[in-house]
XYZ file of C-alpha atoms in Angstrom:
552
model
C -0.659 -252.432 -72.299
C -4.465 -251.358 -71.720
C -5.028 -247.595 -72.480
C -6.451 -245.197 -69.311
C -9.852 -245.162 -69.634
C -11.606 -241.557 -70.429
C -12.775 -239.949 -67.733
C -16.660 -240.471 -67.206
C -19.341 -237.776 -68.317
C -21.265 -238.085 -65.081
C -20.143 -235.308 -62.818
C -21.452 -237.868 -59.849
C -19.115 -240.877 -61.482
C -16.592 -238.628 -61.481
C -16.648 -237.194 -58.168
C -16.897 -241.205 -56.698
C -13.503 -242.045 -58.699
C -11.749 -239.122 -57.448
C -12.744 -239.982 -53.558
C -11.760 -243.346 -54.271
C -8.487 -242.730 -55.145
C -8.028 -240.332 -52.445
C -6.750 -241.573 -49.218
C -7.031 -240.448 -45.907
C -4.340 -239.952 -44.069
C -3.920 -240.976 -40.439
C -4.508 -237.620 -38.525
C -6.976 -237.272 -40.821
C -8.548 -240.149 -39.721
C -8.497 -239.615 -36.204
C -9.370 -236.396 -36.082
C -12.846 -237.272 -37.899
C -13.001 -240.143 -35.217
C -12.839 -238.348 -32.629
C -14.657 -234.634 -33.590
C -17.412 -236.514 -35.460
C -18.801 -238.700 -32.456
C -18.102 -235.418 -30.018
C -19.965 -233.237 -32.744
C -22.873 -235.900 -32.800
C -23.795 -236.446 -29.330
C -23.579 -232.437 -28.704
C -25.904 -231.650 -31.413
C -27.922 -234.720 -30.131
C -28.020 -233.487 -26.575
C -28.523 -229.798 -27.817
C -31.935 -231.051 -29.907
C -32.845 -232.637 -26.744
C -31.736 -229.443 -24.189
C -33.761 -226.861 -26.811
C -36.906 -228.941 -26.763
C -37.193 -229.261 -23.160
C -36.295 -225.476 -22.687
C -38.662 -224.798 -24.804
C -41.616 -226.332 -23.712
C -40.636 -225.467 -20.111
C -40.834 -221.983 -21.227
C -44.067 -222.271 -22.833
C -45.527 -223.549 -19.873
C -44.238 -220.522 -17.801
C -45.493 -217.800 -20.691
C -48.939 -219.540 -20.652
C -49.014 -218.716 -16.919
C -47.720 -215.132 -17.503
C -50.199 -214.666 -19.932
C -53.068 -215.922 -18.585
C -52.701 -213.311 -15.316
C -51.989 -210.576 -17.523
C -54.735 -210.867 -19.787
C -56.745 -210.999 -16.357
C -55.086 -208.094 -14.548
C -55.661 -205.998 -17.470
C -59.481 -206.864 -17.686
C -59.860 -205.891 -14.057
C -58.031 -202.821 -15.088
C -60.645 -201.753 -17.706
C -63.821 -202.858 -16.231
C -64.652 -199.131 -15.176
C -63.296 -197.255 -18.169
C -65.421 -199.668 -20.315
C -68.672 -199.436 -18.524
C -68.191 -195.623 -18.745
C -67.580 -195.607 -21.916
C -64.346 -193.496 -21.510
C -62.091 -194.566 -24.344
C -59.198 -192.006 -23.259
C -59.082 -193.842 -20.241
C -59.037 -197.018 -21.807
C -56.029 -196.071 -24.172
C -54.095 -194.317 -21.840
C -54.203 -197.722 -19.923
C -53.417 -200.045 -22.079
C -50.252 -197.458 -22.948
C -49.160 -198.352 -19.578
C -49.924 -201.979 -19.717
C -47.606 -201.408 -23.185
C -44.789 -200.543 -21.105
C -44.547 -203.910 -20.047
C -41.748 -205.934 -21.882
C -43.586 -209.479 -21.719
C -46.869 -207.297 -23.231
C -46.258 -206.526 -27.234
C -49.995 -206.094 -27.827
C -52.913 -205.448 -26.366
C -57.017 -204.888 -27.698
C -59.894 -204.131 -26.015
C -63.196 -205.189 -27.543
C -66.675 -204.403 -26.619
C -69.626 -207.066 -25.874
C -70.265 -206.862 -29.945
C -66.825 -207.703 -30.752
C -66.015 -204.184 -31.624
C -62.674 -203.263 -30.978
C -62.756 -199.747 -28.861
C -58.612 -199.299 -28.169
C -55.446 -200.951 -29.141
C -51.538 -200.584 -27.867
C -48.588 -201.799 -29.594
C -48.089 -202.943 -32.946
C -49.243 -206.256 -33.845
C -47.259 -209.388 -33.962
C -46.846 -212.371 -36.374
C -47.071 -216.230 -35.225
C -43.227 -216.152 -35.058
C -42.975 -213.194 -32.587
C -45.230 -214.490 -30.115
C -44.218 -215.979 -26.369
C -43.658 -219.695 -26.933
C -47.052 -221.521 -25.943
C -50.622 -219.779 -26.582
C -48.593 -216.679 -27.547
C -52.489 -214.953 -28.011
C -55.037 -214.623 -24.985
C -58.311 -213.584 -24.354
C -60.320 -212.339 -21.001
C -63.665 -211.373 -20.459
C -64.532 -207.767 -18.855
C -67.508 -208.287 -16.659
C -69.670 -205.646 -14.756
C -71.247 -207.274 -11.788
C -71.560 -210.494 -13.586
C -72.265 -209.417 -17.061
C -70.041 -209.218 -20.083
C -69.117 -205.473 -20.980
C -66.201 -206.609 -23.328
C -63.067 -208.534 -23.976
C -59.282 -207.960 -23.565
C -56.666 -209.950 -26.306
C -53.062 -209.776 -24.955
C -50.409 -210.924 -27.146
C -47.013 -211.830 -25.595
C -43.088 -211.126 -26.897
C -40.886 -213.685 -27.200
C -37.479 -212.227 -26.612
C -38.214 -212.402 -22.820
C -39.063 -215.812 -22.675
C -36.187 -216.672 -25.093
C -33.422 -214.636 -24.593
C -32.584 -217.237 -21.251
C -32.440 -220.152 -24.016
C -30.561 -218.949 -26.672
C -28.018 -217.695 -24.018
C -27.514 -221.164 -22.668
C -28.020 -222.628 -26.052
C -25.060 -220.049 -27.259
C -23.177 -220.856 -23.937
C -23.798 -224.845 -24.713
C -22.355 -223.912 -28.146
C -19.241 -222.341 -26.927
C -18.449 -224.779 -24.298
C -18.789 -228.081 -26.718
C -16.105 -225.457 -29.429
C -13.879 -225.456 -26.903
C -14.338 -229.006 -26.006
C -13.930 -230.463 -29.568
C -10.798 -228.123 -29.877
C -9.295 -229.697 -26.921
C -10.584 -233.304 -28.615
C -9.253 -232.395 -31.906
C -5.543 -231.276 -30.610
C -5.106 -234.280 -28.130
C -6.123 -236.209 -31.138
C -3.657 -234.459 -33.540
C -0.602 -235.063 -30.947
C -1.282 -238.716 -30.978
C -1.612 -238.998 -34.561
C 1.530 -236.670 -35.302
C 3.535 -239.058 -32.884
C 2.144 -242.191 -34.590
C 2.956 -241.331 -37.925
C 6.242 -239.738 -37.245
C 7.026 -243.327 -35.004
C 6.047 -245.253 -38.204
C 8.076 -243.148 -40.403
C 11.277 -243.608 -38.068
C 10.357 -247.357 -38.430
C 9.872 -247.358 -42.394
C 13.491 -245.386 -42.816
C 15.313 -248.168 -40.051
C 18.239 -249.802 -41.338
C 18.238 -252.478 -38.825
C 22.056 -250.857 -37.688
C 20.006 -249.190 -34.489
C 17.858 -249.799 -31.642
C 14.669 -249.864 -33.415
C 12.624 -246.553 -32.937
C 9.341 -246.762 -30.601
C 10.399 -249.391 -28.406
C 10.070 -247.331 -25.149
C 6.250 -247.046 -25.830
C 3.969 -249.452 -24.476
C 1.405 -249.561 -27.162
C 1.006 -251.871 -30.436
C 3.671 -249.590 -32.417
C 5.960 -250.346 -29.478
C 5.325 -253.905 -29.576
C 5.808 -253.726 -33.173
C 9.334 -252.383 -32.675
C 9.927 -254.309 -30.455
C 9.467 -257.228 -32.150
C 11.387 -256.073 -35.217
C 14.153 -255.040 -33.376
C 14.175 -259.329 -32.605
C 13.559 -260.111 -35.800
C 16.600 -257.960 -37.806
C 19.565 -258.249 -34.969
C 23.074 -256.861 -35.954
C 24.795 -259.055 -38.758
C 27.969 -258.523 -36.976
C 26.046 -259.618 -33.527
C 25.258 -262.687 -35.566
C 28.428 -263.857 -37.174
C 29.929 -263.479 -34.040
C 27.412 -265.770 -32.402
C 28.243 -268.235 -34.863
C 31.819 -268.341 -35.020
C 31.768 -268.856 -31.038
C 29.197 -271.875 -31.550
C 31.322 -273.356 -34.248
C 34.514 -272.787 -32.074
C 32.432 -275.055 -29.131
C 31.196 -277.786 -31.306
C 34.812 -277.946 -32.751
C 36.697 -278.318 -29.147
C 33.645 -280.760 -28.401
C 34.642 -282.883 -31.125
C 38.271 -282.370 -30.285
C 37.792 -283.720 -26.621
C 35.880 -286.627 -27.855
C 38.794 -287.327 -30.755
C 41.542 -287.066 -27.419
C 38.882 -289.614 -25.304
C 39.881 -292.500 -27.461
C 41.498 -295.284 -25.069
C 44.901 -296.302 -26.743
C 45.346 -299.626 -27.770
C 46.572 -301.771 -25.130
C 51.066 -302.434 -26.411
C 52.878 -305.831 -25.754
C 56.378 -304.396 -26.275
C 56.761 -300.381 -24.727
C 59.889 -300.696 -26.410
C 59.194 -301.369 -30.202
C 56.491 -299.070 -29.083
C 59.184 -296.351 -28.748
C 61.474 -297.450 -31.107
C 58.505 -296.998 -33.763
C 57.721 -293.943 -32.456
C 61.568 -292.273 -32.625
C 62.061 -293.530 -36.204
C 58.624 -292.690 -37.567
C 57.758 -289.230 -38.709
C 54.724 -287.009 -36.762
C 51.997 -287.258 -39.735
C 49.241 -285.509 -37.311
C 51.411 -282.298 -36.878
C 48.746 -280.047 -38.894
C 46.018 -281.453 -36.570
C 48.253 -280.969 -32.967
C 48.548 -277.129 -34.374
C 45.231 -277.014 -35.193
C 44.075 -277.790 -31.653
C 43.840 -274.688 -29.448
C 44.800 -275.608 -25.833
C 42.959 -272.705 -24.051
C 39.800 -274.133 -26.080
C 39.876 -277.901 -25.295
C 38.910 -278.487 -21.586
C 39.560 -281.897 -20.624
C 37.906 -283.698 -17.633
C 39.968 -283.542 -14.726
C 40.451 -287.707 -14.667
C 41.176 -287.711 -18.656
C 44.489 -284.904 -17.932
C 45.991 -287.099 -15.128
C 45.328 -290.137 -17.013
C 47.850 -288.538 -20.187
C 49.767 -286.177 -18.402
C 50.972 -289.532 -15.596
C 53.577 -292.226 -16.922
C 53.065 -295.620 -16.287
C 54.439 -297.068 -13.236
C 55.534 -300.027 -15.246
C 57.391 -298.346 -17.724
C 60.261 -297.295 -16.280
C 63.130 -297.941 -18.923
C 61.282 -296.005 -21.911
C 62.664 -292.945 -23.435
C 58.864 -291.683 -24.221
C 58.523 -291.767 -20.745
C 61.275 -289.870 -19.208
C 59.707 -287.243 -22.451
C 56.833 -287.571 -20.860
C 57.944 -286.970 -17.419
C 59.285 -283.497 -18.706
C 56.415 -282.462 -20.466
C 54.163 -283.525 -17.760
C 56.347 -281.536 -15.183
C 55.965 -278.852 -17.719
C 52.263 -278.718 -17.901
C 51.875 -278.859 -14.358
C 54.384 -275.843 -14.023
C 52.038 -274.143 -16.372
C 48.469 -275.515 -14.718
C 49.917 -274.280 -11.349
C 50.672 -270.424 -13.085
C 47.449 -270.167 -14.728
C 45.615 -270.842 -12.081
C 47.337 -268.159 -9.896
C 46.817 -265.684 -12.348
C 42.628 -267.093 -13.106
C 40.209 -265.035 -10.777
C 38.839 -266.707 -8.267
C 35.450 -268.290 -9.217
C 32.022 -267.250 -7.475
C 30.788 -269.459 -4.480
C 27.825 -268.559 -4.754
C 25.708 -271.893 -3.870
C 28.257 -271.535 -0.783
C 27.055 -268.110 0.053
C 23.143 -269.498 -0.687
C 23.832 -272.212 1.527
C 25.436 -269.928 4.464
C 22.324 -267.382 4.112
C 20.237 -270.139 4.704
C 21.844 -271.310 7.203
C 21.898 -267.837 8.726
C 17.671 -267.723 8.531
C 17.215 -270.755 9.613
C 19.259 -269.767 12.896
C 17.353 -266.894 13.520
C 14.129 -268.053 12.953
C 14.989 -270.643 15.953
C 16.503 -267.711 17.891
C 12.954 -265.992 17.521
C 11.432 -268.892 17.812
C 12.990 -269.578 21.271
C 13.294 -265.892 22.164
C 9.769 -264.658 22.971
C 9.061 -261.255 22.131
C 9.265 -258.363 24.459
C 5.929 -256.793 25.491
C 5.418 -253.342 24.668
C 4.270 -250.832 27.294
C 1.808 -248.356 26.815
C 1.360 -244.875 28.687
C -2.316 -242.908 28.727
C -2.355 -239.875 29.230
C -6.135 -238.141 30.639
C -7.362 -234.426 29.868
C -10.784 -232.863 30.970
C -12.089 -229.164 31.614
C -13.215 -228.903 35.561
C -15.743 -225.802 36.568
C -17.508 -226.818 34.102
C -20.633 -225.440 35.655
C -19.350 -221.894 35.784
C -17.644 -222.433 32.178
C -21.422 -222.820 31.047
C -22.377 -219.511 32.413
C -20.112 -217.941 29.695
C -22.133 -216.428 26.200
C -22.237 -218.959 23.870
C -19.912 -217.512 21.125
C -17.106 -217.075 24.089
C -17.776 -220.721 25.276
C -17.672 -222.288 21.774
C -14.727 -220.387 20.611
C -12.695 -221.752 24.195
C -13.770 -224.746 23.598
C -12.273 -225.407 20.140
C -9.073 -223.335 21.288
C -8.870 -226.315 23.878
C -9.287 -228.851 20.552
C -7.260 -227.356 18.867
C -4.282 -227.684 21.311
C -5.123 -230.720 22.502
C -4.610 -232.069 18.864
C -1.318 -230.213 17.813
C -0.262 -231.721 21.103
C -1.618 -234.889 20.106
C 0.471 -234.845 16.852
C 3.533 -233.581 18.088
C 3.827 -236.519 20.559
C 2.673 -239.094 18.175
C -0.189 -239.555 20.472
C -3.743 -241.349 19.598
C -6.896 -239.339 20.919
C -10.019 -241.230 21.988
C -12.407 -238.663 23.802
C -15.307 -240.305 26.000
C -19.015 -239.223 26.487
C -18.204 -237.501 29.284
C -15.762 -235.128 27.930
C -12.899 -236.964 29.194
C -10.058 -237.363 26.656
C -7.259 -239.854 26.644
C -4.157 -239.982 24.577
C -2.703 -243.081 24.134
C 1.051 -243.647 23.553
C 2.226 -246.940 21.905
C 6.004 -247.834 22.698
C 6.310 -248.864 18.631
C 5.674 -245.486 17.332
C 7.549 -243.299 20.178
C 10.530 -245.295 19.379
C 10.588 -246.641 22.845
C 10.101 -243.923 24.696
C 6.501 -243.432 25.108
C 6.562 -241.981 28.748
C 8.816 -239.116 27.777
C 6.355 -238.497 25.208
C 3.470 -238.541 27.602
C 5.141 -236.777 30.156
C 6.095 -233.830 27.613
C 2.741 -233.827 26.187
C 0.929 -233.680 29.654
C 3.145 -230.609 30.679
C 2.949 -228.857 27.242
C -0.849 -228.989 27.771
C -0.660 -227.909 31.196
C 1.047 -224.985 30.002
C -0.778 -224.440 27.527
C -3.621 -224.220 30.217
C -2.575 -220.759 31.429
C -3.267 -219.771 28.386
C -6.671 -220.440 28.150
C -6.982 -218.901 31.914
C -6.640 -215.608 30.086
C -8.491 -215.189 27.703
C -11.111 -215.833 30.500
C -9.756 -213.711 33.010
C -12.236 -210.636 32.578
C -15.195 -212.967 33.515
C -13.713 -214.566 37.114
C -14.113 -217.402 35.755
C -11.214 -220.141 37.055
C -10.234 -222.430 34.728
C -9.454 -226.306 36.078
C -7.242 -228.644 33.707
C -7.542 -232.195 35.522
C -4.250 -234.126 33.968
C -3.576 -237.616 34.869
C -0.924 -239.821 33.698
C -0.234 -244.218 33.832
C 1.506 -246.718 32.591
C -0.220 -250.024 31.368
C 0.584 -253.181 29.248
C 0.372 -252.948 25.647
C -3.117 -251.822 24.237
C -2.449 -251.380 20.554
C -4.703 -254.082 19.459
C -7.233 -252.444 21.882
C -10.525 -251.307 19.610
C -11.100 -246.984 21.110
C -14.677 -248.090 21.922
C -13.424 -250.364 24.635
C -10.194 -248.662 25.659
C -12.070 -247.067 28.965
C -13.375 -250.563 30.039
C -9.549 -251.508 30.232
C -9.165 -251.913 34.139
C -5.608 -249.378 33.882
C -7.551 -246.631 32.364
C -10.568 -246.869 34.358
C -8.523 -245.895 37.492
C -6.810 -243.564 35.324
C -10.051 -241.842 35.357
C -10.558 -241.815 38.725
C -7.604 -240.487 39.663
C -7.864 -237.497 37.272
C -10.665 -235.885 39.310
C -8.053 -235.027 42.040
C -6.130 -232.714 39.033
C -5.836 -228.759 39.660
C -3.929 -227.618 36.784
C -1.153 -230.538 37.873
C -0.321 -233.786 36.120
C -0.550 -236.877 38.475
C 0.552 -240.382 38.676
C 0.011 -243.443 41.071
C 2.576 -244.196 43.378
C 4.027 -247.115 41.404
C 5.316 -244.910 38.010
C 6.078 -242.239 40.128
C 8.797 -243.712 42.329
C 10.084 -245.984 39.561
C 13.879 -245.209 38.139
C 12.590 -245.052 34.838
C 10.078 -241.667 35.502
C 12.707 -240.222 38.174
C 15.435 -239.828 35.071
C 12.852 -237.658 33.921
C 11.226 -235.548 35.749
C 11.185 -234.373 39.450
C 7.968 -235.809 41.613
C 6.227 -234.328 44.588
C 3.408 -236.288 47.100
C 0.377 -234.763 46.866
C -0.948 -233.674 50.253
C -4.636 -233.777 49.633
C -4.551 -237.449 48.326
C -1.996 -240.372 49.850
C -0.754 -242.819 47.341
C -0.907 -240.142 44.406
C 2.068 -237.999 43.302
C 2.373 -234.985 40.377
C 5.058 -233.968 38.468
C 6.791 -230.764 39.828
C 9.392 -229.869 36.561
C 11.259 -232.204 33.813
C 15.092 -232.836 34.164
C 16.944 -231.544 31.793
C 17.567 -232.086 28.639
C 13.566 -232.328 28.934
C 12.791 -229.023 30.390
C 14.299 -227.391 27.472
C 12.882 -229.062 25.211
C 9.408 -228.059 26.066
C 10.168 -224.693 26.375
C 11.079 -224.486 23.018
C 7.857 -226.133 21.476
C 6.509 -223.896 23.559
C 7.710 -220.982 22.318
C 6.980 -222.530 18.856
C 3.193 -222.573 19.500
C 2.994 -218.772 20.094
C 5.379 -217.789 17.486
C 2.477 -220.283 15.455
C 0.206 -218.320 16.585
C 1.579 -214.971 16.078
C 1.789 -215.424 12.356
């Protein structure tokens, strides 16, 4: 056995041998992975942030400076020509007063310094930049003197250490956030890997819900170490199959073929059974034999009619069929399922040729049109009143839109049309357009007073057919469609009424509901007068739905 080694001397040997044998554990680790990179690129980006900052603020101080130092010549021009150094200092107190100014001097034409304010500053003090400047005093174009400003720096760098600090705070905050996500995880990997070092394989195997490596790991452990008792049961069924296998085969033997069935059955009464340990061996719920192979033992021969084995025979056989007959009553009926396979696809293939020959019934379509007449006088409203009417009109016309499951398409003109598809009004798309049109009409009124002070009348032209489908229709070319175009037309005629041609209105279908008057002013065009009921009532109480809306 070798003896330990004395510890080194060198403190730096030392130190290296006692961080090699120290390990890191796994929150350890990924905590350092995932601050250390964070703390990196922030103190990378902060280097970067300062510099720029800074030399953007230089820039700005130089400026600052530079018309200071030039303001304050101006300034002293006078004083110094008169020689008036009270002047001089009680100005350059004022100019001192400045925050940006820390110091300022005022030297004559021999570099003889006359008046001074503020104390003086080292390198480190001074404004980013120049920090120190210098301007000539001239009297009518000849030098009287010089001015030296020097700038602070807190003004200038107060703004960058107070995003630098903020910068700070924020990337704290961040690598806290970092650092605790990264703790969780590495708290609920080690405490998975733990459950998985203590397993005794007589569980599921902990971690297999998770959809990472540890839970393919456990996963594929849980495989690997199945229950012993899950096994030897396994086994002892395959051992029980492969024995009943080699039973069937042993009982699949063709006999010999007998000259004499008689010395056959005399042999057989006076000799012993020597196979009795095998017959109770044989389990007869285990051995399945083929259906031909049973009939072939279980039926005498037709020839042998005289032989006591085969009246035995005759018993047992009646026996076994007795028994066949009861088990079978009391076995549950087996599955049919390739019957129920075949009958499904029987089924499809039935109605795909029903659909095949049955053409499709084409869905109808109902458009309903909506425009603002007097719209001359509307325009003579203010501005503010006109816009705010108009989007009170949008805003109806949309909740109406929505309510009805109605698509709105609104033209250059102004003209809006809602279209209603028979596939998403469940059929019904002219009750929807016919409620929609009268809710609107309503709905109207309303808008009739709020402009009621000005004399104003209001006109809501409302016009209402019914056309083939036009769901595949793109809304650019839905008013080139010929149904629609005389839809348009026909709205014109509209007063605050909804209209229809002659052919919807005197159709069964619109007279269930609602009740239809001819319009006197133009033949061939009708308008609805009221819904039947149970229509009526229900567009009273959407109505009364808007303006409690409205009220809250």
């Amino acid at each position: 056995m070798n003896p330990t080694p004395p510890p080194s001397e060198n403190l730096f040997l030392r130190s290296y041998g006692a961080w090699r044998q120290h390990s890191v554990k796994l929150t350890g680790k990924l905590l350092m992975l995932s601050i250390l990179p964070l703390a990196l690129l922030v103190l990378w980006m902060g280097i970067l942030a300062f510099g720029e900052l800074k030399q953007t603020t230089a820039r700005q101080a130089d400026a600052i400076g530079e018309a200071l130092a030039s303001q304050i010549a101006a300034a002293v021009a006078e004083p110094l020509a008169a020689d008036d150094q009270l002047s001089l200092n009680i100005m350059l107190a004022q100019w001192q007063q400045n925050p940006l100014v820390a110091h300022t001097r005022v030297f004559t034409a021999e570099n003889r310094m006359i008046a001074e304010a503020g104390d003086r500053v080292s390198a480190t003090r001074m404004a980013p930049g120049q920090g120190q400047f210098n301007a000539a005093v001239r009297i009518q174009d000849t030098l009287a003197g010089q001015v030296q400003l020097s700038l602070a720096s807190e003004p200038f760098m107060a703004p960058v250490n107070g995003m630098l600090r903020q910068l700070a705070w924020a990337a704290l905050l961040l690598a806290l956030c970092v650092g605790f996500v990264a703790w969780r995880m590495a708290g609920n990997m080690r405490r998975v890997l733990q459950q998985l070092g203590e397993w005794q394989a007589d569980s599921p195997a902990p971690g297999q819900h998770r959809r990472d490596e540890l839970g393919d790991l456990a996963r594929q452990l849980g495989r690997r170490y199945e229950d012993p008792a899950l096994q030897d049961v396994t086994a002892a069924e395959s051992d029980g199959i492969e024995a009943g296998s080699r039973d069937a085969d042993a009982l699949s033997v063709p006999e010999p073929q007998l000259e004499n069935p008689t010395s056959v059955a005399q042999t057989t009464a006076s000799e012993p059974d020597l196979n009795l340990e095998t017959s109770e061996s044989i389990n007869p719920a285990e051995v399945r034999l083929p259906e031909e192979l049973g009939a072939h033992l279980l039926t005498p021969d037709p020839t042998d009619q005289s032989s006591p084995a085969v009246a035995e025979e005759e018993g047992q056989s009646d026996t076994d069929s007795k028994d066949e007959q009861a088990r079978d009553e009391l076995a549950p009926t087996p599955t049919t399922a390739t019957q129920k396979a075949v009958d499904a696809a029987h089924a499809d293939a039935a109605l795909k040729e029903e659909t095949a020959i049955t053409p499709p019934a084409p869905l109808e379509t109902t458009v309903l049109a909506i425009r603002l007449g007097n719209q001359e006088a509307l325009r003579r409203l203010p501005r503010p009143r006109l816009m705010a009417l108009l989007g009170r009109y949008r805003e109806q016309l949309g909740r109406a839109c929505e309510l009805y499951n109605g698509h709105l398409q609104t033209l250059h003109d102004g003209t809006s049309l809602v279209v209603f598809h028979a596939g998403e009004c469940r059929q019904d798309e002219l009750t929807h357009a016919l409620c929609c049109g009268e809710l609107l009409r309503v709905l109207g009124h309303d808008l009739q007073v709020e402009i009621a002070d000005t004399g104003i009348t209001l006109h809501l032209h409302l016009a209402l057919c019914h056309a083939p489908s036009l769901q595949d229709v793109p809304a650019e070319d839905l008013a080139q469609q010929p149904a629609c175009q005389t839809l348009i037309e026909q709205v014109q005629y509209s007063r605050n009424l909804l209209l229809l041609d002659s052919g919807l209105a005197t159709s069964d279908m619109l007279r269930q509901r609602a009740v239809v008057r001819r319009l006197a002013s133009q033949p061939g065009i009708y308008c609805i007068e009221r819904l039947q009921d149970p229509y009526q009532a229900m567009l009273e109480q959407q109505l009364n739905h808007f303006y409690q809306q409205r009220q809250s």
